[in-house]
Every structure is written in structure tokens, then in C-alpha cells.
PDB file of C-alpha atoms in Angstrom:
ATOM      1  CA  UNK A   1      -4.918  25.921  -1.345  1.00 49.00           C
ATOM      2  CA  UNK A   2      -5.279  26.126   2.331  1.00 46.00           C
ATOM      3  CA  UNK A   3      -7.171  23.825   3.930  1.00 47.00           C
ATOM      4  CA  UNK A   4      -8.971  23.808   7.011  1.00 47.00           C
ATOM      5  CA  UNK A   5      -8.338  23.012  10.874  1.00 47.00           C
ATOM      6  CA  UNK A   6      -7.894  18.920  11.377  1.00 45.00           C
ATOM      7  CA  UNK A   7      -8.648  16.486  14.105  1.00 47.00           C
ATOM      8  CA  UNK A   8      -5.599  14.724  15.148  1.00 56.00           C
ATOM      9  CA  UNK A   9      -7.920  11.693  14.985  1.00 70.00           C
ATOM     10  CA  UNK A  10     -10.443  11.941  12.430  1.00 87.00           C
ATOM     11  CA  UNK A  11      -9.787  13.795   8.692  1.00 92.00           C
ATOM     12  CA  UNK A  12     -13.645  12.807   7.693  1.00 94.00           C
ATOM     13  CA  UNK A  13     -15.593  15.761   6.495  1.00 94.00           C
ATOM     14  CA  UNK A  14     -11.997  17.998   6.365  1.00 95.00           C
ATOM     15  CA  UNK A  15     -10.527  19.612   3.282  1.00 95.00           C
ATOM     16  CA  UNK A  16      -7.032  19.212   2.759  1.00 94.00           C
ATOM     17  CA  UNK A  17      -6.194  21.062  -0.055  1.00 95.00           C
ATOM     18  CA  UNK A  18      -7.756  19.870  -3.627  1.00 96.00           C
ATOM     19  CA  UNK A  19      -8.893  16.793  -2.011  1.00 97.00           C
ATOM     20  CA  UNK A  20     -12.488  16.684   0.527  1.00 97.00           C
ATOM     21  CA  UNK A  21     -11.724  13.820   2.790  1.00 97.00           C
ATOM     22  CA  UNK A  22     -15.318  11.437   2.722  1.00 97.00           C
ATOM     23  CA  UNK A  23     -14.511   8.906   5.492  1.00 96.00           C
ATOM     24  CA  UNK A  24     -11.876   6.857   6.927  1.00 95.00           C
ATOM     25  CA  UNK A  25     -11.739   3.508   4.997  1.00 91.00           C
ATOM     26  CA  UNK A  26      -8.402   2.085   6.523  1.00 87.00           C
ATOM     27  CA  UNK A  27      -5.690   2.080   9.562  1.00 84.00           C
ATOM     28  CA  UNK A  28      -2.485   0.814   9.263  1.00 77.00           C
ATOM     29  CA  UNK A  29       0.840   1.197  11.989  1.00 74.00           C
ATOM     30  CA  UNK A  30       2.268   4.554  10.250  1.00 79.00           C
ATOM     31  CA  UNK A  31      -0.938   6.127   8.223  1.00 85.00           C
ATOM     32  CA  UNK A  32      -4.838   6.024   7.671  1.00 90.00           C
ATOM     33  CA  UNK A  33      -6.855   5.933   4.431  1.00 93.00           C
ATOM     34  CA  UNK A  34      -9.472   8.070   3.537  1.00 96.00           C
ATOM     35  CA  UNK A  35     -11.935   7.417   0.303  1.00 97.00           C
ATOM     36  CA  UNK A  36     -11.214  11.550  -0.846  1.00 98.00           C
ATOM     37  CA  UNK A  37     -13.058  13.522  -3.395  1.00 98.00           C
ATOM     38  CA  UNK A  38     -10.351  15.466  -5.883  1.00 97.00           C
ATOM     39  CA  UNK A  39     -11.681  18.479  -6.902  1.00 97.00           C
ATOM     40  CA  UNK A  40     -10.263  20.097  -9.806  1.00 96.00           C
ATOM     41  CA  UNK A  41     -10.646  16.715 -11.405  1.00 96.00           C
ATOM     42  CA  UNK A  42     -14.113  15.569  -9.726  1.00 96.00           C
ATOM     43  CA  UNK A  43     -12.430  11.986  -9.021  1.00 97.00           C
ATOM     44  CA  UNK A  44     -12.503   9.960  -6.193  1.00 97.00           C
ATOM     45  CA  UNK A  45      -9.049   9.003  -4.737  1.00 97.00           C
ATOM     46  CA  UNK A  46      -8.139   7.315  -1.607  1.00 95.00           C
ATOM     47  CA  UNK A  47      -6.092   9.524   0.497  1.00 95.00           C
ATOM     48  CA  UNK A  48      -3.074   8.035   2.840  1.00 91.00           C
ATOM     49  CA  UNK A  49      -2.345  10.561   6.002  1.00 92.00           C
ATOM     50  CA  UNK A  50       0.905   9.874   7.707  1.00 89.00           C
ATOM     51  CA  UNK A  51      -0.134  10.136  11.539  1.00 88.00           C
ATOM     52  CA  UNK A  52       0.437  12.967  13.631  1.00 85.00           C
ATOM     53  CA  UNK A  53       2.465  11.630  15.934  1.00 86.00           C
ATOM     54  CA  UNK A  54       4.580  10.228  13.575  1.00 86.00           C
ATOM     55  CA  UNK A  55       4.909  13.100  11.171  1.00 86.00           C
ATOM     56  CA  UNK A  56       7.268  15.047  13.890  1.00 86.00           C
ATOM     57  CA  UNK A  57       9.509  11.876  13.440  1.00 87.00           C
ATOM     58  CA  UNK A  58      12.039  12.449  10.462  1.00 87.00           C
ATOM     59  CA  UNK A  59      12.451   9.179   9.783  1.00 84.00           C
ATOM     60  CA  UNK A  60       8.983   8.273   9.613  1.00 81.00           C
ATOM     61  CA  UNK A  61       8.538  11.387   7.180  1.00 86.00           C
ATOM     62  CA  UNK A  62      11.079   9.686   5.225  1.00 83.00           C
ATOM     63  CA  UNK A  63      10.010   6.305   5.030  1.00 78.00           C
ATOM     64  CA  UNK A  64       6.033   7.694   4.347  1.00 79.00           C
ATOM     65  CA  UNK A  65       8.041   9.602   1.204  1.00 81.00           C
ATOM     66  CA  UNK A  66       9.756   6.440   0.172  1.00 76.00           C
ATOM     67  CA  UNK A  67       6.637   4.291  -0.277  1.00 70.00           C
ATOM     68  CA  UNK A  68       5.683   7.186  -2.668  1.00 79.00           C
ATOM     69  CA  UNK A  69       8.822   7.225  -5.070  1.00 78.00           C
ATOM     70  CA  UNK A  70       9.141   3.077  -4.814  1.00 73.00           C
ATOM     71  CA  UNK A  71       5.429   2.995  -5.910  1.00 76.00           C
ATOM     72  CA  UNK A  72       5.434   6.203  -8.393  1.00 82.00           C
ATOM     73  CA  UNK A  73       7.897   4.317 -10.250  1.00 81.00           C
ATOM     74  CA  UNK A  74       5.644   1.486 -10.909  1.00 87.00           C
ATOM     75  CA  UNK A  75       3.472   2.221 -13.463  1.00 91.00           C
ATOM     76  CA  UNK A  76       1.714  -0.951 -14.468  1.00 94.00           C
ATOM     77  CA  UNK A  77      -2.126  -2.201 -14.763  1.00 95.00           C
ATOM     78  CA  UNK A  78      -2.013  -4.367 -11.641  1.00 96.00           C
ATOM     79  CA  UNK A  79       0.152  -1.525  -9.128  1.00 94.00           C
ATOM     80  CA  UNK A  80      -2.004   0.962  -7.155  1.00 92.00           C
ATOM     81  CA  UNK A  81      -1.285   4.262  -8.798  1.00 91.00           C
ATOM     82  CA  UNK A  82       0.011   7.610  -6.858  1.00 89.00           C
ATOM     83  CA  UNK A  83      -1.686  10.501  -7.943  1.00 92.00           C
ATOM     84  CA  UNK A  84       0.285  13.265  -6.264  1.00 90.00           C
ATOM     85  CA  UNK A  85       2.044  13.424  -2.806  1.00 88.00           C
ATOM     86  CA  UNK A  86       2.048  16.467  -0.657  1.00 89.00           C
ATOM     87  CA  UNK A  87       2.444  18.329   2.594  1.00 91.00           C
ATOM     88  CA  UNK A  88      -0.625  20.875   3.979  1.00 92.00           C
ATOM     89  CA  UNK A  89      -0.411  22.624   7.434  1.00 89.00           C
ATOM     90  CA  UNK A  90       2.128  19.790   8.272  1.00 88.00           C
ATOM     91  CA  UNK A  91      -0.164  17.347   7.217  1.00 92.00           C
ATOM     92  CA  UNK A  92       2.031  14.669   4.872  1.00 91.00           C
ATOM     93  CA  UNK A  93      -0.085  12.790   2.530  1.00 93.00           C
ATOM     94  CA  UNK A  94      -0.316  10.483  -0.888  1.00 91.00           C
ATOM     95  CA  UNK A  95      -3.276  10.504  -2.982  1.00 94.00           C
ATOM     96  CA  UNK A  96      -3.675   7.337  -4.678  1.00 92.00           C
ATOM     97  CA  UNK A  97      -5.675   5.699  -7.232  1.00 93.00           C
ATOM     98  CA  UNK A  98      -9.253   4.287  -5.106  1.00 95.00           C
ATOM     99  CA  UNK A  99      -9.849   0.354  -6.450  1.00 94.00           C
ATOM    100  CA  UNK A 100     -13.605   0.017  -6.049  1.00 93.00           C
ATOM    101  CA  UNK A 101     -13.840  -4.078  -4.486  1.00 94.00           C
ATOM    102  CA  UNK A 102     -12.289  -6.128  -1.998  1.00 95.00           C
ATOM    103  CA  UNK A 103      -9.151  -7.309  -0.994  1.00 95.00           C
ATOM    104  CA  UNK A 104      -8.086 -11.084  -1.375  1.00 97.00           C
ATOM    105  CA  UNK A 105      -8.448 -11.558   2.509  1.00 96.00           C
ATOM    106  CA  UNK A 106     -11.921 -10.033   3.064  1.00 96.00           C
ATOM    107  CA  UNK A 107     -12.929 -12.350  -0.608  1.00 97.00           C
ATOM    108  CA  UNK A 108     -11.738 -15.517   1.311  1.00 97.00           C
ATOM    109  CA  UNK A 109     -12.977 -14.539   4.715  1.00 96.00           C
ATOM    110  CA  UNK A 110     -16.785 -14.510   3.139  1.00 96.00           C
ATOM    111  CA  UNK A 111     -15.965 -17.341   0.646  1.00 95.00           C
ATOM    112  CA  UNK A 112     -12.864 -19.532   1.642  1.00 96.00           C
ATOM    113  CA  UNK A 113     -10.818 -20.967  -0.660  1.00 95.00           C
ATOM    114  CA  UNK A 114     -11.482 -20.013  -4.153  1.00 96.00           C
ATOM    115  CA  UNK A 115     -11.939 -21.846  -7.313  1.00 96.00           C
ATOM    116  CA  UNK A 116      -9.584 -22.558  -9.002  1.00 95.00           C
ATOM    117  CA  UNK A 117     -10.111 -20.232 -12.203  1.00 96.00           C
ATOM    118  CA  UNK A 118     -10.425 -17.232  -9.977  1.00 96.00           C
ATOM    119  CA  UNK A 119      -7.446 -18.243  -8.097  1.00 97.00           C
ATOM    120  CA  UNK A 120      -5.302 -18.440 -11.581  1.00 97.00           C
ATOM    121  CA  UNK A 121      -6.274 -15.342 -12.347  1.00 97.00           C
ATOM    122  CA  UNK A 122      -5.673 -13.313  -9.378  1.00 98.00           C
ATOM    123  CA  UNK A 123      -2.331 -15.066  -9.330  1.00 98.00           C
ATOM    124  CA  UNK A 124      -1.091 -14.239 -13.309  1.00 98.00           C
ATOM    125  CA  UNK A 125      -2.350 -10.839 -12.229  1.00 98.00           C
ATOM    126  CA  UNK A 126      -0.488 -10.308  -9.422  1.00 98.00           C
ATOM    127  CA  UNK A 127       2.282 -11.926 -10.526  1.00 98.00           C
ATOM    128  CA  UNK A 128       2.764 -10.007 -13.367  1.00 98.00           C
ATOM    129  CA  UNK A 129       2.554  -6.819 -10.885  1.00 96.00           C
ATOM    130  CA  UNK A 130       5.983  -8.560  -8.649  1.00 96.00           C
ATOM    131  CA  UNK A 131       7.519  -8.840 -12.088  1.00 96.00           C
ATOM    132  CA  UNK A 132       7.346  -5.311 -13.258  1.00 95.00           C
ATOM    133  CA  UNK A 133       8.429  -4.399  -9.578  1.00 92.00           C
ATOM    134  CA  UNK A 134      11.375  -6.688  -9.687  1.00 93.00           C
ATOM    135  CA  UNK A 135      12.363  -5.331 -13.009  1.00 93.00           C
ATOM    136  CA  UNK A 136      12.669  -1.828 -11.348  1.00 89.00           C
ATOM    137  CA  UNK A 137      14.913  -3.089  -8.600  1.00 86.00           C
ATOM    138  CA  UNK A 138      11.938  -2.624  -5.976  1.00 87.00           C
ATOM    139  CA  UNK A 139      10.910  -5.605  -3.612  1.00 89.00           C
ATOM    140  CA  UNK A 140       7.527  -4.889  -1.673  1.00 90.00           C
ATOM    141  CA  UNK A 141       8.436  -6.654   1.785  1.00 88.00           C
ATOM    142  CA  UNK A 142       4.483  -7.422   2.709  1.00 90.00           C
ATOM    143  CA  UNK A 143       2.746  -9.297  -0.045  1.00 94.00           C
ATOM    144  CA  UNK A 144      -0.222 -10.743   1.762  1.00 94.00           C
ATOM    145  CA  UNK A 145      -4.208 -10.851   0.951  1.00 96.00           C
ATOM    146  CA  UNK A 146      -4.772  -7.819   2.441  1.00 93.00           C
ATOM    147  CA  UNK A 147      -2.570  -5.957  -0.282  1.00 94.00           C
ATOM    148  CA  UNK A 148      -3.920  -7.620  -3.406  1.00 97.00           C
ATOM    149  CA  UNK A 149      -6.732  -5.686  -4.236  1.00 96.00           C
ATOM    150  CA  UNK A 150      -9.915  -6.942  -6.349  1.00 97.00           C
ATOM    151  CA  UNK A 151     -11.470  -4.685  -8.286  1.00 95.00           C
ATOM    152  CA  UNK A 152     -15.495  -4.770  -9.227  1.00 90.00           C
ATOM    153  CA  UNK A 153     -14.480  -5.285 -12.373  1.00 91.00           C
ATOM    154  CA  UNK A 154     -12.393  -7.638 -11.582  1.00 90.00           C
ATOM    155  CA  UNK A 155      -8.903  -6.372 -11.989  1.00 96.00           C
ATOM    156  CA  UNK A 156      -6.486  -7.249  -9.388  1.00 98.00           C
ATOM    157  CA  UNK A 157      -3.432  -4.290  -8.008  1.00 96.00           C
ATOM    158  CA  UNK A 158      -1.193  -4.791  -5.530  1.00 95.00           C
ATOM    159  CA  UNK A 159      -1.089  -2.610  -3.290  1.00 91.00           C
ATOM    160  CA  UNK A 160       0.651  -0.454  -0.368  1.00 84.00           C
ATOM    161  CA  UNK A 161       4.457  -0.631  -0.693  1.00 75.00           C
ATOM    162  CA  UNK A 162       5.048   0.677   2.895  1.00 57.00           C
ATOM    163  CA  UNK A 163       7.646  -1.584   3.708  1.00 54.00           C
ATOM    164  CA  UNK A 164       9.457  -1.735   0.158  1.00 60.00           C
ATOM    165  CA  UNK A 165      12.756  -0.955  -0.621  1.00 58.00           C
ATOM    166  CA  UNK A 166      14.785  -0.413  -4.203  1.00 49.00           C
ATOM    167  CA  UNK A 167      17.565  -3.037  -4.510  1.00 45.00           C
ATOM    168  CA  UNK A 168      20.799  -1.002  -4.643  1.00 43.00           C
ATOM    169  CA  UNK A 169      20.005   2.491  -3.752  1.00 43.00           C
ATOM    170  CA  UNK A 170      21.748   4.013  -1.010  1.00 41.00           C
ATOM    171  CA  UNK A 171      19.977   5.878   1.697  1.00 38.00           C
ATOM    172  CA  UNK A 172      16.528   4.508   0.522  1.00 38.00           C
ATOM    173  CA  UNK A 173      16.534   1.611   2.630  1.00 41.00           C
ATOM    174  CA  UNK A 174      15.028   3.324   5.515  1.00 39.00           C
ATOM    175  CA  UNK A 175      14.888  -0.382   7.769  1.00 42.00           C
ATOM    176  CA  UNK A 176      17.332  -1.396   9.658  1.00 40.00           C
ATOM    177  CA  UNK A 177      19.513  -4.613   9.364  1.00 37.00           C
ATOM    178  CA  UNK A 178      18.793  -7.051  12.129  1.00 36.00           C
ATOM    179  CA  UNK A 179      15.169  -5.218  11.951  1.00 39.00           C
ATOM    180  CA  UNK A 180      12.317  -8.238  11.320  1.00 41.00           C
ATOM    181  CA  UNK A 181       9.724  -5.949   8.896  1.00 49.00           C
ATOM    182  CA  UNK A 182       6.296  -7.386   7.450  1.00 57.00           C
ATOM    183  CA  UNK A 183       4.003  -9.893   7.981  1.00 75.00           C
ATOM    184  CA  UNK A 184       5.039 -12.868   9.815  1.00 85.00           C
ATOM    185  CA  UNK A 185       2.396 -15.279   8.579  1.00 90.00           C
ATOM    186  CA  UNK A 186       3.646 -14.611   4.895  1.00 93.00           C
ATOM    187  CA  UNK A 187       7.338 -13.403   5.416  1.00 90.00           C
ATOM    188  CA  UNK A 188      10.200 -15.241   3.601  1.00 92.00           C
ATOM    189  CA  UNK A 189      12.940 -16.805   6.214  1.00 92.00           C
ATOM    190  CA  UNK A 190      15.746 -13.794   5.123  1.00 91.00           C
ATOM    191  CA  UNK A 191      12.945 -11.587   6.213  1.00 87.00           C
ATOM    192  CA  UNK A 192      11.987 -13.342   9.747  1.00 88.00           C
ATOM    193  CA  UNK A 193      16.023 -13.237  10.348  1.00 88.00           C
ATOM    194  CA  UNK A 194      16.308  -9.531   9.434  1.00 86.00           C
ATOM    195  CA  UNK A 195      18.366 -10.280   6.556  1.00 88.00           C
ATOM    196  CA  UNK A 196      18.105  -8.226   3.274  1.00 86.00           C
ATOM    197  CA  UNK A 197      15.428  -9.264   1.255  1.00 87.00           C
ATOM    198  CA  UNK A 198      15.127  -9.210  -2.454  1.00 90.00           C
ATOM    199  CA  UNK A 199      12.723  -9.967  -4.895  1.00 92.00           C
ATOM    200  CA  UNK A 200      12.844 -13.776  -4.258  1.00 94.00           C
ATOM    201  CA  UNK A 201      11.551 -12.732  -1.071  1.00 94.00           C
ATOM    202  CA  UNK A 202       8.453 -11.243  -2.286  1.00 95.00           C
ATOM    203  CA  UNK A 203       8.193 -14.280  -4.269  1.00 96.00           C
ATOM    204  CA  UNK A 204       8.105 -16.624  -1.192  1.00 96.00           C
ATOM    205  CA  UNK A 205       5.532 -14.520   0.602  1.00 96.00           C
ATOM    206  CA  UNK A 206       3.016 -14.454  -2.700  1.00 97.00           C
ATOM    207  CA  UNK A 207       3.713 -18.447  -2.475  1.00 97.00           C
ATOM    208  CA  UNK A 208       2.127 -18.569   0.824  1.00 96.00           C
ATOM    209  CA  UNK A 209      -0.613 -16.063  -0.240  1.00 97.00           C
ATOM    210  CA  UNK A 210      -1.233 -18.519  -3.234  1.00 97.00           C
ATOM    211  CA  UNK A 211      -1.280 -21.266  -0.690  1.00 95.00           C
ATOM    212  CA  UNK A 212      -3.722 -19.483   1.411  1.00 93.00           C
ATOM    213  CA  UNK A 213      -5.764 -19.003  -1.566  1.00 95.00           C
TER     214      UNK A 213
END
């Protein structure tokens, strides 16, 4: 399907293929998110576009696609799902599942820290998302509040695996070593000296989020 003409700044009100782009809903250093409307399936998706300026950039091509296969192999309850990922008029993009809510940092921005129930359950939640990851061989890199999503209903998925990497797998590792990547408020110590992480290392960083909490 073709789609038409974009702004290199704003997708909102553009079609890009079978999806009709609603409004930007995110920004983040390589892509923004866009709450899109799926139309052969009349579902509403959230839509990540790798930035212009970074889709002439091979690497960053590559390391948008890796994010896809790390998180396409994750199928579980509490992972964000991917839907489809694609390339239109140059345009590289992954449709993913949309989680009507909040994330965990805008919850304890308005609240603070949560009771304690609520807090046990977003953490067996979540934690049973960093198990099925580290039983694939796949460690995030950037657990932190913003990527623990809460649904309405209250189901939590962890989301965007932009940084994550599968233990073992040559040429997938797109970072470099040395390289500090994530956030440093919640990184493990491997990760702040630009060692190789592993799945301990998301552990540490959920520790901290749990802390936070």
C-alpha cells in the first residue's frame, strides 16, 4: 500500500501503509510513538518510527530491527507485543501492541510510593516478564518505571527493548564494549563500566525500580 507524503517531524494525521497515524504519544533518542489506527483489522496499535535522520544510518537501521526480533521472540502476557515491522517510502517502523494506562513512573509521579499490594503485584508481574526474557537468552538493558507499563485493567508489560541484546548471538549485539548504554539512575555497575551485561543485570536495575516503588 503506498502511503502518503510525511513530515520529517510530525507523522500525525499521515497514512503509512495499513496503519493511519492518530497522534504522537512518545519521543525517545532513536524513534517516536504514534497511537495508529490498523486498518484491515480496525485495531488500534502504537506505531514506533525510527527517525529520519537516523534511518540513513545503517547501524541505527540495524539496531531499530534488533529491538524487533529480541522482542518478537517474547511472547508472554506481561511483554509488549510486535504486530508487524516494516519499511514504507524509507520510512522504518514497528507496530506494536497499544497498552491503554500509565506507566509505573507517571503512577508514582501523581501518587508516590505505592501500597504495598499494588507494589507486589506490579513486581510478580514484571518479574515474571524478566524471567521469560532470561529464558530466551535476551537481557533488556533499561528496566526502569517508564518501561513497565500499567494497563486500565490492570495488567502490567514491560516494555521497549531498545537497548536489549540476546546472550550469545553473534552480530546482534549492536553496542559497543566500553559503550555505557541505559539508564543511569537504574543501571547495574557491569552496565555503568561498559561491561557485558546479562540477565542479572536486568535484575539489579528492576531492584532499584522496586526500590523506587
Amino acid at each position: 500500500l503506498a502511503s502518503t507524503a510525511p513530515s520529517r517531524d510530525d507523522f500525525s494525521g499521515r497514512t503509512l501503509g495499513d496503519y493511519r497515524i492518530l497522534r504522537r504519544i512518545g519521543r525517545g533518542a532513536m524513534a517516536e510513538v504514534y497511537l495508529a489506527e490498523q486498518l484491515s483489522l480496525a485495531r488500534q496499535v502504537a506505531l514506533k518510527v525510527l527517525k529520519q535522520e537516523l534511518a540513513e544510518d545503517a547501524t541505527y537501521v540495524k539496531r531499530f530491527q534488533n529491538e524487533a526480533r529480541a522482542a518478537a521472540a517474547l511472547v508472554h502476557a506481561n511483554i509488549v507485543q510486535i504486530h508487524e515491522v516494516g519499511c514504507i517510502d524509507d520510512v522504518h517502523f514497528i507496530a506494536l501492541e497499544y497498552v491503554r494506562g500509565q506507566n509505573l513512573r507517571q503512577l508514582l509521579d501523581r501518587h508516590g510510593p505505592l501500597e504495598t499490594r499494588l507494589a507486589v503485584t506490579i513486581m510478580r508481574q514484571a518479574a515474571a516478564a524478566l524471567h521469560r526474557a532470561a529464558r530466551a537468552g535476551v537481557v533488556h538493558r533499561d528496566i526502569k518505571p517508564e518501561n513497565i507499563m500499567l494497563s486500565a485493567a490492570g495488567e502490567v508489560k514491560v516494555a521497549d527493548f531498545g537497548l536489549s541484546r540476546i546472550a550469545g548471538a553473534e552480530g546482534v549485539d549492536l553496542t559497543q564494549v566500553g559503550v555505557t548504554m541505559g539508564t543511569p539512575l537504574y543501571m547495574s555497575p557491569e552496565q555503568a563500566e561498559g561491561k557485558k551485561p546479562d540477565p542479572r543485570s536486568d535484575l539489579y536495575s528492576f531492584g532499584v525500580t522496586c526500590y523506587h516503588m
